[in-house]
Structures are given as C-alpha cells and as structure tokens.
XYZ file of C-alpha atoms in Angstrom:
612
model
C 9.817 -9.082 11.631
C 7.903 -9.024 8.135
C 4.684 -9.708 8.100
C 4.041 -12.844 5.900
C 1.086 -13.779 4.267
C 0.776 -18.183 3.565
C 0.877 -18.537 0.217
C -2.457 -20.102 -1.456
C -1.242 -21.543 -4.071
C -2.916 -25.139 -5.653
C -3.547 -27.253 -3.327
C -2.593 -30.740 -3.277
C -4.978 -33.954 -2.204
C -3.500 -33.476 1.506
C -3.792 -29.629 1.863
C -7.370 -30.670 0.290
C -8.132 -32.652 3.336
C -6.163 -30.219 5.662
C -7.704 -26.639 4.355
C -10.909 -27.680 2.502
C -13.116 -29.016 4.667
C -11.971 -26.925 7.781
C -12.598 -23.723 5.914
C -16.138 -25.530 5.075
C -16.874 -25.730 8.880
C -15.668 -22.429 9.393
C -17.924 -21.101 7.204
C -20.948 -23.209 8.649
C -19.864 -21.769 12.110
C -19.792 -18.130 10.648
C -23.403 -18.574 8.596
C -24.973 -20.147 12.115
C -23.200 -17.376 14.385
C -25.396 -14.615 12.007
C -28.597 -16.212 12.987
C -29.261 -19.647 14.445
C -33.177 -19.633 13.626
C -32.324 -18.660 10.344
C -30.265 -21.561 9.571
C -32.775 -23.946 11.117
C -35.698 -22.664 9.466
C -33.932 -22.581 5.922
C -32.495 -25.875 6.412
C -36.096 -27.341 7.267
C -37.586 -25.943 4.356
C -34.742 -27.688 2.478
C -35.810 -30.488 3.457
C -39.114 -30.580 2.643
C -38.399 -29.054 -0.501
C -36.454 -32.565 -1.714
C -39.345 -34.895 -0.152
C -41.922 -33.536 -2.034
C -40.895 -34.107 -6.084
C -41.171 -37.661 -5.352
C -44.677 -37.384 -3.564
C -45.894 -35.203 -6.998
C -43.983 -38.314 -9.457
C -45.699 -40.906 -7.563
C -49.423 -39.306 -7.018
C -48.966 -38.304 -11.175
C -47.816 -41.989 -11.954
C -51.337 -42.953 -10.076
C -53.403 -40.470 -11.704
C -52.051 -41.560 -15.458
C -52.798 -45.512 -14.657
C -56.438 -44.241 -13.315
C -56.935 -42.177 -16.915
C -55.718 -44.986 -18.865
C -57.736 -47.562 -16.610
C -60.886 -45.304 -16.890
C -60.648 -45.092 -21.092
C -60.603 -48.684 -21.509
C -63.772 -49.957 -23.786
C -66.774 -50.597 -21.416
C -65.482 -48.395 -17.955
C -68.152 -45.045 -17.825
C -67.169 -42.304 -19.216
C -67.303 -40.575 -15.264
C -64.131 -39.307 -13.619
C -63.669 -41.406 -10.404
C -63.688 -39.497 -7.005
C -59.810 -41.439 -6.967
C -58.948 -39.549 -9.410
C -60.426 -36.187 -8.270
C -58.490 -36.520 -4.763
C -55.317 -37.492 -6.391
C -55.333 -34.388 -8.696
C -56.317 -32.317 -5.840
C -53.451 -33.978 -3.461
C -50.860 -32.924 -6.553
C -52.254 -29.620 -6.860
C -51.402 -29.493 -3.334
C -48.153 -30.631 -3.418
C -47.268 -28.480 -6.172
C -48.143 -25.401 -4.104
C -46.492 -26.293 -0.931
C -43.489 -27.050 -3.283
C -43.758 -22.988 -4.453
C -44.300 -21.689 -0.995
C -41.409 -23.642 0.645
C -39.253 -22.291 -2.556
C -40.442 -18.559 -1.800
C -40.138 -19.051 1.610
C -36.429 -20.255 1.584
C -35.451 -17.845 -0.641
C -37.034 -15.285 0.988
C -34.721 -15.961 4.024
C -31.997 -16.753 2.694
C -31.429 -13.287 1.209
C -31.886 -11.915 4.722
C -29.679 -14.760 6.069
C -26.897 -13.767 3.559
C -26.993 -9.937 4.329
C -26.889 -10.732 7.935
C -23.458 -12.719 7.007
C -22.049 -10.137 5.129
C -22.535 -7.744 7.758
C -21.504 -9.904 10.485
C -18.019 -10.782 7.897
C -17.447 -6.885 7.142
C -17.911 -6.103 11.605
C -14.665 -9.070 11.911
C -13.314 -7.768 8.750
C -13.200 -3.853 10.048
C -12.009 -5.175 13.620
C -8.886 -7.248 11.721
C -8.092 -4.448 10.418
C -7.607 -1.948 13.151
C -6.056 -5.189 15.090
C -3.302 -5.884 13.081
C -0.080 -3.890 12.760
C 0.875 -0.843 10.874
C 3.395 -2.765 8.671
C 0.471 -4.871 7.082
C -0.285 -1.614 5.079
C 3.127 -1.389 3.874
C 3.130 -5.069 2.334
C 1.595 -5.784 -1.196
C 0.739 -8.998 -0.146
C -1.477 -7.672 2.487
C -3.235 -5.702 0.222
C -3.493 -8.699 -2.401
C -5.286 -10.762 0.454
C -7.309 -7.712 1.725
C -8.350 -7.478 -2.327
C -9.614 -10.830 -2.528
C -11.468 -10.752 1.394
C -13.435 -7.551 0.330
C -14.421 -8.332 -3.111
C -14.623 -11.922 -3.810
C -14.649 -13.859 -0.195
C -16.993 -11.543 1.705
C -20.360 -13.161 0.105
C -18.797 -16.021 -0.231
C -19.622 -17.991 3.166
C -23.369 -17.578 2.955
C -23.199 -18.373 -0.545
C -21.093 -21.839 0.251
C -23.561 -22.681 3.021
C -26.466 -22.202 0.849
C -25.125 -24.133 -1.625
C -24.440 -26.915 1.079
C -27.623 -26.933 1.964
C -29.162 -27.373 -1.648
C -26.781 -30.308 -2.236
C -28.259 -31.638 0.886
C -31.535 -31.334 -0.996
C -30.748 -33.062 -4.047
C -29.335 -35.687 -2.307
C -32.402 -36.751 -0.654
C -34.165 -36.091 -3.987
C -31.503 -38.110 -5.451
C -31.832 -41.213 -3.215
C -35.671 -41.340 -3.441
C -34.889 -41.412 -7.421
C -32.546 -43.855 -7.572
C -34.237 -46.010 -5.332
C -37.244 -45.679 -7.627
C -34.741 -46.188 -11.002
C -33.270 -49.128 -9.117
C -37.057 -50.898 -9.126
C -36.201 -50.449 -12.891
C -33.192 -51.681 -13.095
C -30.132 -51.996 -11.358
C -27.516 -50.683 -13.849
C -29.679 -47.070 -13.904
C -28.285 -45.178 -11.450
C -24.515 -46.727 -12.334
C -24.957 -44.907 -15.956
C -26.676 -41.824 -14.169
C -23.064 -41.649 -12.502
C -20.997 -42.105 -15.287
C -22.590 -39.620 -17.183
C -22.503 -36.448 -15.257
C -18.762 -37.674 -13.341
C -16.522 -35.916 -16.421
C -18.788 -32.782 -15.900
C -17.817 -32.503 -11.926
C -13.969 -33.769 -12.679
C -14.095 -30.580 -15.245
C -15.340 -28.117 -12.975
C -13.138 -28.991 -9.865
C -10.099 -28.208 -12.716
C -12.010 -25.459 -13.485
C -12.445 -23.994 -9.895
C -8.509 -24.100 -9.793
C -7.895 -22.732 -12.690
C -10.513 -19.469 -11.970
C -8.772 -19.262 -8.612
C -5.627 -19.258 -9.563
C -6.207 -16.150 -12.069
C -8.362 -14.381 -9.539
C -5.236 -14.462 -7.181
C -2.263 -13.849 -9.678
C -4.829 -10.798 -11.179
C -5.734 -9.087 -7.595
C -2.559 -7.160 -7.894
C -3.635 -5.983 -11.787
C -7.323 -5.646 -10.184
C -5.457 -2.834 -7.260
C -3.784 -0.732 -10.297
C -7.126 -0.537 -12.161
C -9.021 0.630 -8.986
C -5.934 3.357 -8.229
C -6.202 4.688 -11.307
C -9.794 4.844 -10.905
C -9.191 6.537 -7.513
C -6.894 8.815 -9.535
C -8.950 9.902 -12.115
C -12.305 10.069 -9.637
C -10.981 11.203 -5.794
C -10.635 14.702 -4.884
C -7.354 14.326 -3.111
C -5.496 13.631 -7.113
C -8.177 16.121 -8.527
C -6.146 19.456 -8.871
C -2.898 17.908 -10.285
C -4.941 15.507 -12.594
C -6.404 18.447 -14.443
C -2.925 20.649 -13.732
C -0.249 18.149 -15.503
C -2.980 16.874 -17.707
C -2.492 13.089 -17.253
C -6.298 12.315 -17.188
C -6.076 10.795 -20.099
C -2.906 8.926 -19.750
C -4.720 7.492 -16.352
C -7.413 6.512 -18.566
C -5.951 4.563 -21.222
C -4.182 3.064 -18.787
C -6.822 2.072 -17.092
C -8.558 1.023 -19.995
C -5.389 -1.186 -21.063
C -5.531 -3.197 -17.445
C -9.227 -3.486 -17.691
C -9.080 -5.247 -21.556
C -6.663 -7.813 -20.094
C -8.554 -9.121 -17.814
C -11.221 -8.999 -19.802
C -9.609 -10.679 -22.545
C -8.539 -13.325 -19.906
C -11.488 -13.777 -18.556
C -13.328 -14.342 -21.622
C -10.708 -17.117 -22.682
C -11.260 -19.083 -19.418
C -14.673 -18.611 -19.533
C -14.933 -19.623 -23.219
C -12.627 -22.953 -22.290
C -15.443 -23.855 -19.381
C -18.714 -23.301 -21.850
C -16.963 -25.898 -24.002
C -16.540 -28.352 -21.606
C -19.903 -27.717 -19.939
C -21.833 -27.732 -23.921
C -19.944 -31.503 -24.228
C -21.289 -32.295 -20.557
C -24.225 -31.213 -21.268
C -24.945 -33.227 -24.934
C -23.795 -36.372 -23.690
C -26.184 -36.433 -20.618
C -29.024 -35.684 -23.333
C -28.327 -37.983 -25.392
C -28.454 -40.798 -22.618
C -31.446 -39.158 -21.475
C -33.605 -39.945 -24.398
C -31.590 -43.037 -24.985
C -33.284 -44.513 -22.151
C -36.653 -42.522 -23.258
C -36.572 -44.991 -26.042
C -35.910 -48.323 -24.085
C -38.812 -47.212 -21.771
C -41.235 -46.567 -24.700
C -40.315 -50.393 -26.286
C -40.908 -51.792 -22.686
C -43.684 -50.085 -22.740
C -44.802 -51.221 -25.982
C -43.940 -55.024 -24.702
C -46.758 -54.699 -22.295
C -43.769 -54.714 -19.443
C -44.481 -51.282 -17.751
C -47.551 -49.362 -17.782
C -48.446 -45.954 -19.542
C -47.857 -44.290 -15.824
C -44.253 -45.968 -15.629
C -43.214 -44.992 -18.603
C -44.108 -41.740 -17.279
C -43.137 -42.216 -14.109
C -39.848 -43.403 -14.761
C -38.897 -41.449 -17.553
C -39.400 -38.351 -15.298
C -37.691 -39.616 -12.392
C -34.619 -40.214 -14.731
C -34.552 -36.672 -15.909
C -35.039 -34.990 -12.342
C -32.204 -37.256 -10.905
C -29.891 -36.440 -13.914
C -30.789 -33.079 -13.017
C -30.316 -33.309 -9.212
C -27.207 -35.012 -10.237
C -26.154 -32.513 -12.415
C -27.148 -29.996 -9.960
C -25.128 -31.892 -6.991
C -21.950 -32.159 -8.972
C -22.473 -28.690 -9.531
C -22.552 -27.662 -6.005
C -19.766 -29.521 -5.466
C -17.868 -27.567 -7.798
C -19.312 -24.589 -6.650
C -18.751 -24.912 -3.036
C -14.632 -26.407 -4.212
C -14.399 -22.960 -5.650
C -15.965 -21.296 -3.139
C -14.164 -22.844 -0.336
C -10.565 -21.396 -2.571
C -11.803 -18.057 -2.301
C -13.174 -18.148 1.227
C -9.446 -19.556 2.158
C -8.555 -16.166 1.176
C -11.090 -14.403 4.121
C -9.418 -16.870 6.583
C -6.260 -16.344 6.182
C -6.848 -12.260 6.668
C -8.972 -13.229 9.704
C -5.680 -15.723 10.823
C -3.335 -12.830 10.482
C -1.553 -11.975 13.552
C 0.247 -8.949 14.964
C 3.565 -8.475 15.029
C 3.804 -5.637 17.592
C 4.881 -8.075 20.563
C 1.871 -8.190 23.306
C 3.665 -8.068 26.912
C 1.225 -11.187 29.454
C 0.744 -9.798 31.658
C 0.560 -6.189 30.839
C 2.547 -3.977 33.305
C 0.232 -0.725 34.623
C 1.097 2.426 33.074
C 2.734 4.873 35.720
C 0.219 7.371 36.783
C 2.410 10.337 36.790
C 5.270 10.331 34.396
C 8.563 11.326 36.741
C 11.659 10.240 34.734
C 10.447 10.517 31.208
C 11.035 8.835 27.777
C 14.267 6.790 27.249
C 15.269 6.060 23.777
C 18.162 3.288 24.232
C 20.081 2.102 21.628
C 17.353 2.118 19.461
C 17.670 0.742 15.599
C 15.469 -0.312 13.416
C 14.676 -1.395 9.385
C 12.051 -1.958 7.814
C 10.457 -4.906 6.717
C 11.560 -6.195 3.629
C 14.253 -3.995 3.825
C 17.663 -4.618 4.385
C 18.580 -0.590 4.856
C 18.648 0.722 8.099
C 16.518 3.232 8.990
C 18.048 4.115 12.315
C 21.224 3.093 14.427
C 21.953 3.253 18.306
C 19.541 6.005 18.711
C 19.670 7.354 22.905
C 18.560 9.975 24.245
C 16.295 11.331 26.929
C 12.976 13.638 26.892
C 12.176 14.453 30.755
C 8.480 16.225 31.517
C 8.345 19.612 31.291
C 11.491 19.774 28.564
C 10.635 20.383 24.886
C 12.487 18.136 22.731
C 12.781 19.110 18.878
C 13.748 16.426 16.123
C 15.952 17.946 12.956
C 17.191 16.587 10.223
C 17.072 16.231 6.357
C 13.920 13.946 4.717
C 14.592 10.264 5.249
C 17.413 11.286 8.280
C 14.549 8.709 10.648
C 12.513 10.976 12.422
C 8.949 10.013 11.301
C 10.406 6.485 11.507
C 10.910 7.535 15.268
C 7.971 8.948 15.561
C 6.125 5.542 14.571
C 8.466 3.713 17.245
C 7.231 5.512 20.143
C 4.103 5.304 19.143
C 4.499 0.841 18.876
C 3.007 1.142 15.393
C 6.412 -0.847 14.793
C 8.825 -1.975 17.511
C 12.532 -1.359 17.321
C 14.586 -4.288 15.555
C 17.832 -3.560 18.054
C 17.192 -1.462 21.514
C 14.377 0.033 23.798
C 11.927 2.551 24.396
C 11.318 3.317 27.895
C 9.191 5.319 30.385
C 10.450 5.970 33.756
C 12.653 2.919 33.055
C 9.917 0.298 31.822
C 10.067 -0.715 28.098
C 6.817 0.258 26.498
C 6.195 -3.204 24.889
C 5.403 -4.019 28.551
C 1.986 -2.090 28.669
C -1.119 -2.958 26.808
C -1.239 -1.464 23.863
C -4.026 0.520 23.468
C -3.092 2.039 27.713
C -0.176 3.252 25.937
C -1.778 5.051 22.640
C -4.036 6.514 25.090
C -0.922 8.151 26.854
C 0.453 10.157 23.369
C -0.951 12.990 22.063
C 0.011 12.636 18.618
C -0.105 14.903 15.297
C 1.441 13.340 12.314
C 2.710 15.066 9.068
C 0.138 13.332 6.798
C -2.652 14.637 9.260
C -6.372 12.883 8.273
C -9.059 14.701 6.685
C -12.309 13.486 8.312
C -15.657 14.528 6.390
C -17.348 14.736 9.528
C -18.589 17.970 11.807
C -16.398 20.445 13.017
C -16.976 19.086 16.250
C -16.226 15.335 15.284
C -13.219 15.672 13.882
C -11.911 17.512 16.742
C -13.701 15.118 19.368
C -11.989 12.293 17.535
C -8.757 12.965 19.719
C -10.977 12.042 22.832
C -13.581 9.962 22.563
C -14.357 8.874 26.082
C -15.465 12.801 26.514
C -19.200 13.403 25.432
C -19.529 14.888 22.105
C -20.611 18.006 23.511
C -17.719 18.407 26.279
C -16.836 22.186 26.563
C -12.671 21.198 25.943
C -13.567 20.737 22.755
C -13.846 24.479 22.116
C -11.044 25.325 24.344
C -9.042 22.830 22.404
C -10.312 24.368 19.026
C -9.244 28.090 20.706
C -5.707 26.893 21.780
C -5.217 25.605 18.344
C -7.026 28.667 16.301
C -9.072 26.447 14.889
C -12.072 28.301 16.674
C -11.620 31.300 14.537
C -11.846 29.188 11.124
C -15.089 27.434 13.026
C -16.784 30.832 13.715
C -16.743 31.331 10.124
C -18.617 28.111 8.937
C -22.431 28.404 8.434
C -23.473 26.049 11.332
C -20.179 26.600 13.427
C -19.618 23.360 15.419
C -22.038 21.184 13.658
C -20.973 22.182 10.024
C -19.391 19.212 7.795
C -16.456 19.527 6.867
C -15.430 18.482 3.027
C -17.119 17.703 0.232
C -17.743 13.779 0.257
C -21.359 14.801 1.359
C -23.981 17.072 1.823
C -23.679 20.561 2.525
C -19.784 20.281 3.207
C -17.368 23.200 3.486
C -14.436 22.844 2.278
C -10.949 23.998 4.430
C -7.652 24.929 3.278
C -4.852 23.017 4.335
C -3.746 25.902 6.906
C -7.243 25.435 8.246
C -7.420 21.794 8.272
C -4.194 21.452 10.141
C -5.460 23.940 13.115
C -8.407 21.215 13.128
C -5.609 18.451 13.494
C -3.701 20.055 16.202
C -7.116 20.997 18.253
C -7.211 17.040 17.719
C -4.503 16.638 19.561
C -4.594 19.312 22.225
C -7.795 17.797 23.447
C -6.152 14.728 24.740
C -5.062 15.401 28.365
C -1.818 12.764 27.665
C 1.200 13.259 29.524
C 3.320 12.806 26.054
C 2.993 14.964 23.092
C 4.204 14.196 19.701
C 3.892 16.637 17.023
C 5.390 16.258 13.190
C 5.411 19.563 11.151
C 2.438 21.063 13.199
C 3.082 24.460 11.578
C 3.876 23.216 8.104
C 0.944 25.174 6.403
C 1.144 28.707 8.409
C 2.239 31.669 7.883
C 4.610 33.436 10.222
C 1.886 35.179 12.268
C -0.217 31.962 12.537
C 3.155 29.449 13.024
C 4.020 31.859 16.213
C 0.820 31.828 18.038
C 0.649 27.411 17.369
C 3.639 27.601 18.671
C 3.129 29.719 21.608
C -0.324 27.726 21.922
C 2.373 24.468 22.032
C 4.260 25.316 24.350
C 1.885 26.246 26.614
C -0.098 22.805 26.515
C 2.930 20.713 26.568
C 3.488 22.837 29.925
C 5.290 19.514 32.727
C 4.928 16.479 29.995
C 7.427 14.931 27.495
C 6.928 16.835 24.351
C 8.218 15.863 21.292
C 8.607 18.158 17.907
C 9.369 17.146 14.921
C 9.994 20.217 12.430
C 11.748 21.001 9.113
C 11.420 25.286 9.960
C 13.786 27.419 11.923
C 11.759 29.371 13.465
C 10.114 26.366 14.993
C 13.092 24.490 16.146
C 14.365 27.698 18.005
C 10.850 27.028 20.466
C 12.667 24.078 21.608
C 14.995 23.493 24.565
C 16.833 20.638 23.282
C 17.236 20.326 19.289
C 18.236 16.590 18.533
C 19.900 16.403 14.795
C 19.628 13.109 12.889
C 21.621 12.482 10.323
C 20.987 9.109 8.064
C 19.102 7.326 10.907
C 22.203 8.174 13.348
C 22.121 11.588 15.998
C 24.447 14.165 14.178
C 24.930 16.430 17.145
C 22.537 17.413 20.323
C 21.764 21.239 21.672
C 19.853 24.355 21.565
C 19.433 26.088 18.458
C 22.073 28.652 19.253
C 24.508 26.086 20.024
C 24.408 24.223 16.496
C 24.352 27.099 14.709
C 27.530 28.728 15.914
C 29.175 25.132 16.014
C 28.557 25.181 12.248
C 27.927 20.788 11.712
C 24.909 19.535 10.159
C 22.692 21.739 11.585
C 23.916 24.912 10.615
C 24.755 23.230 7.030
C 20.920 22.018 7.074
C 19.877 25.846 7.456
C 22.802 27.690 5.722
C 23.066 25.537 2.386
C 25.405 27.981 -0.152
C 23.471 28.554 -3.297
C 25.241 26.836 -6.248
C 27.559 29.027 -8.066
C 28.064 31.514 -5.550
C 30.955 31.775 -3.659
C-alpha cells in the first residue's frame, strides 16, 4: 500500500474549525509536556506584565493633576509628599515592569530550547518508526522538509505568542474600559481601525504558506546540490567530470527564484502593512486633537488629556499587537499542521495483536510462498510467485541480472516492505505475525549499499549488537572472522580510532576495508538467519576467498542467504536460485546451471559482440 501523505492545502472555514484550533491545543500540550513550571511561571509573569501599564497611566495621570494643582497662583512653591510617593510608586512600577520583561524572556528562551529538543527526540523516534517506503516517496520528504526547518520552532513560538495575546488582552480591557469613561464610540473606532490590518495578514498567512509548501520541493534540490558540491561521498567525481560549476549555477538559479519570490510576497505584505499602519496614525492624532479642544473647553483636565491620549495609543498598540498575534499564531498553526501530520503518519508494515513468539530454535527454515510484490506508486512488478525454501545449515545463493528482484527480496524478508501477493514464513508461521523489532533481531544482515559510520573502530562494528557491552571480546573475534582485524591493527589507536573524516583525527578506509568493517557488523550478531548482498564486492581474489571461507563457517546450522553478482562466490553455495525479471529462471548448484546452459550460464558466458 502507498504511503499517503493528507494534502494541506487552503483550508476552508470548517477545516479552520476542524484543524486550527486542535493543532493549537496540541501545541499547548507539547510546550507544557517540555516543562510544566516553565509554563506556569512564564504565564504568571504575563500576567503581571499586562496589569501593570495601567497602574503606571493612572499613578502618571495623578502626578500631572498634582503638578498642575501645585503651579496654580498662590499654592507654595514646595513639592507635596503626594507627589513624592506617587513618583516613587511609578518608578516602582516601571522597574517591576523591566524585571518581569527580563524575567519572561529569560525563560522563555530556555522554555523554547527545551521544546525543540523535546520536538527533534519525537521527530528522530517517527522516523525510525515509520516504514522504509516513506523514504522512497517525495511527499514524505516534502513534509519531513517543512517539520525540520520551518515547524520544529514553531510550537514554542505559537504558545508564546498565545500567551502575549493573553497579555494584551487584559491590557486591552483595562484600556478600553478607561476609553469607554471617555466615550462610548472609542473603542468601536479602535476596532475598525486595526480590523483591515488582521483581515490582511490572515490572507497573508495563506498566501506565505502556500509558497512555503509548493517551494519545499525547489528548497530539497537547492540543499542536494549543496550536498553535492560540499559532501565527501560526491567529492571525487565532482572534481573528476568537472560539474562543480554546473552544480553551482544551478544552485544559484533555484536559490534567485525563491528569492525573487519571496521578495514579491514580501513586498505585497509591507504595502498592505505601510496602509495599516497610516490610517491607524492618522486616527491616532485625530483623536489627539479632539482631546486637546476638550481640554481647552475646561471638560477634562491636563492629566486626562494625558491620561487618555496615552491609553488610546497603548490600546491601538495592544490592538495592533493582538491582531498581530493572531495572524501570527494563524500562520503558525499552517506550518505546525505540517509537524502533525509527520507525527500522525502511520506504518504500513502490518503489526500482527497479538504478536506470536519467535521459535527459539529455527527447525524447518524460511518459506518464501508465492511471493509478489510492486512497489508503491508503481504499477511494474517487481517480483511474481516467488517459492522456495532455505533450511538451517544450507547456503542459499541469489543470481540474477540488476533489477532481476533480489535486493527487492532481500528487503521482504527483512519486513522493511511486506509482499503485495504471498508469504514469508519460518517454520511455517508468516513473519508479519512476530513483533517487529523480535524479528530484525533474528537476521544478520549486510546490504550492498553498506553504511559508513564516522564512529570508532569498535562502534561501528558493535553497532551489529548493541545489547553486548561496548567492550565485549566478540567484537574482535567478529573483526578477525571478517579480516577487518588486520585493517584495525594498522590504525593509530586500533579499536578506539575514528573512522572517516567528518571529525577529528579520522582515518580514512578504502572501500575493501570498509566493507570487512560491515561484514564484522554482521558476524557479530549471533542470529539464526544470515543475509548477505555482494559481501565480497570490493576484494580481491585472495581476500573474496578467505570472506568467503570466513562465511561459510559462521553461517555453520542457520538459514543463510547470499546474494552475489561473482562466480566465484556463487560456486560457495549449495543451492544457486536464478531470478530472472522478478520470476525464478531455474534452481541448482553452480555446476548444474552451467552445463544446462539457461540464464545462468548466459549470465556468466555473454559472447562478446562481433565475435562469433
């Protein structure tokens, strides 16, 4: 089945009201989960933090009607102790106002790294959860784009933002209470004033979505040609075929488009904001002028003029600030939706309940029963009515041209897909019956494209056990079955010596080398099936004949499994299997396909064009 991906496109008022605010409380739940006190203790400060601007209007509001009172003709010229304690109380407030800003800050950039950290652990375990396929869909990448660069830091962010539009709107209401004392109509034209500015950058939000997800695939190509032009593994045939300049220009070309788009969406929003912006000015000091004739009138005094005047221009800017949170936290909420639906992303490797118990000796063997499978997306069959049998103790060897299905069987019995048509048994139980990780634990597996790991010697071969301790003695006698002891013997710290170049005092391999480290891998878990693709690929003669006799020695009473493309390694098997476009061609031991002269022998004994 292919994995699918639900589509984010726009949403509409329902899927608003349906995705929205759950992803909202999801992200609450994930910023609380991080650290409880945290949240409290920011919140709290919050609060505070919108109850005292009104204390500081008010107390200044008193101190300007005690100056004015206290320069009328005939009052002493002495400042009144009133006065004194009201411009200490401000003073006061002014600083508690600072250290509750510090403080919240403060924490809320250890709050947010906590989040990010806690996102990245649920991120990493997703990813190891979910099935092998995932990596072979663009739209899982596309999602997996977005989750790691844009909704990772977006959660604490969106909370933080909740929480400040919590704050303004306690401000807010203490203003417009105040402006209400005023006049009623106040807070009605505060409203009306900064509403086109929130309408614009909801639209906005969508429209900055929208080119952030239709982009992510542009975004990939930019950072793989980045990868190209910067990784070792492209490094030699970069500077060989001399495209490191086509790589650059090209990546060059994808970065000016989105650049270039960018800048035009960008522009379009500073436009809109600029004509937001001007018209809550301009009613700004419109009402700065009907305050200064009432105060003229003798209506107000000098301290509500003041007073009022100020309170205006702090609620159009808690206004202003709340519609901008809301925007914020609209776009926010768009790219978090992204996070969740990699977090919501299920396998599709079926998961037996209950689990049946692995058998604890193997008697019967492997089964492969009408076995055939596709890919997804694919409507080509990669294998048909594959069956046949690998019993302990009997060495099996796949054959067969590139793309005849035996990697493709390789990944079946190892349930990193299961088969579309047929079964895969062990002493007569289908594998999709065990738990899943119980049954990797069984394989001992070495694929073609064998991993690299710039870790110690030691790590990467401890890597194919790691319930053993680090410093378990089979470790070595896995690295001397393998050869891989004599390459070790000849790095400066032995064991303990890192291996590439990605960091300090690395030593490089070659690939002979790093594929002795890769079979050690594998010979050091005591599984009762062994899988091995190409494990000689990168010998020579010499070296290919003592792997192999190495092979056959540990796969000594289990199912073994080889996969090979050489001659000289198939002939180590008892039973050759030959596949032939995802089908079995013909079945025996190397001497019996080559005298019967089918695909086998044809595979081995191609005639060199033009020769008779």
């Amino acid at each position: 089945m292919t994995p699918r991906l639900r589509s984010l496109r726009k949403l509409t008022p329902r899927q608003l009201r349906e995705e929205l605010l759950p992803n909202i409380l999801r992200s609450i739940r994930l910023v609380w989960q991080a650290s409880p006190s945290l949240f409290m203790i920011s919140t709290l400060l919050l609060v505070l933090q919108s109850v005292l601007p009104l204390g500081i209007l008010y107390t200044s509001k008193l101190i300007l009607d005690g100056v004015a009172a206290a320069l009328k003709p005939g009052t002493a010229a002495s400042t009144p102790p009133s006065l004194l304690f009201l411009a200490t109380l401000v003073a006061g407030l002014v600083f508690l106002q600072v250290m509750a800003s510090s403080l919240h800050d403060w924490l809320q950039q250890h709050q947010s790294a906590l989040v990010q950290e806690s996102i990245m652990e649920r991120l990493h375990a997703k990813s190891v959860e979910i099935d092998f396929a995932y990596y072979e869909n663009p739209e899982f990448f596309d999602t997996l784009h977005q989750a790691q660069h844009q909704a990772i830091y977006r959660p604490s962010q969106l909370v933080g933002r909740l929480q400040n539009i919590i704050q303004q709107s306690l401000t807010l209401a203490g203003l417009v209470g105040l402006l209400f004392l005023f006049h009623w109509s106040i807070p009605l034209l505060l409203l009306f004033t900064l509403l086109p500015a929130l309408l614009f950058r909801l639209h906005f939000a969508d429209v900055l979505f929208e080119w952030r997800r239709k982009s992510s695939n542009l975004e990939r190509k930019s950072y793989h040609y980045h990868w190209l032009l910067t990784d070792k593994t492209w490094a030699k045939e970069v500077r060989v075929l001399a495209v490191g300049r086509l790589f650059r220009r090209r990546y060059r070309a994808i970065q000016r488009r989105l650049r270039v788009e960018q800048f035009r969406i960008n522009g379009r929003q500073t436009r809109g904001t600029l004509i937001a912006q001007l018209l809550a000015t301009a009613v700004a000091y419109g009402f700065y002028i009907v305050l200064i004739g009432r105060t003229l009138a003798g209506a107000i005094t000098l301290g509500s003029l003041v007073m009022y005047f100020q309170a205006f221009q702090q609620a159009l800017n808690a206004l202003r600030t709340l519609f901008t949170g809301i925007g914020d936290i609209y776009e926010d909420t768009r790219f978090v939706s992204q996070l969740f639906a990699f977090f919501a992303l299920t396998p599709g490797v079926a998961r037996s309940v209950p689990v049946r118990p692995m058998p604890a000796v193997i008697r019967h063997g492997l089964t492969i029963d009408g076995v055939s499978f596709r890919y997804p997306a694919s409507g080509r069959w990669a294998l048909q009515s594959v069956s046949f049998t690998a019993a302990p103790g009997e060495r099996i060897a796949l054959a067969g041209a590139n793309g005849s299905g035996k990697s493709t069987l390789m990944k079946l019995i190892c349930r990193l897909y299961d088969p579309t048509e047929g079964r895969i048994l062990i002493d007569g139980i289908d594998i999709r019956e065990f738990e899943q990780v119980e049954w990797w634990r069984r394989l001992a597996v070495m694929f073609q494209d064998f991993e690299e790991y710039n870790l110690s010697a030691r790590e990467n071969i401890w890597l194919g056990d790691i319930r053993l301790p680090l410093r378990d003695g089979r470790i070595e006698t896995a690295a001397d079955l393998s050869g891989a002891s004599r390459v070790i013997a000849g790095l400066p710290q032995g064991y303990e010596t890192m291996l590439g170049k990605w960091f300090d005092e690395g030593e490089e391999l070659s690939k002979g080398e790093w594929q002795r480290i890769a079979v050690a891998r594998a010979f050091l878990r005591d599984a009762p099936i062994m899988i091995f693709d190409e494990p000689t690929s990168a010998l020579d003669a010499r070296n290919e004949y003592e792997m192999l006799s190495a092979w056959m020695e540990r796969v000594r009473g289990r199912v073994a499994i080889l996969i090979s493309h050489r001659i000289s390694t198939l002939q180590s098997a008892d039973r050759i299997i030959m596949m032939h476009q995802g089908r079995i061609a013909e079945v025996g031991n190397h001497a019996q396909l080559w005298s019967a002269g089918g695909p086998y022998a044809e595979l081995f004994n191609q005639p060199v064009p033009g020769r008779p």
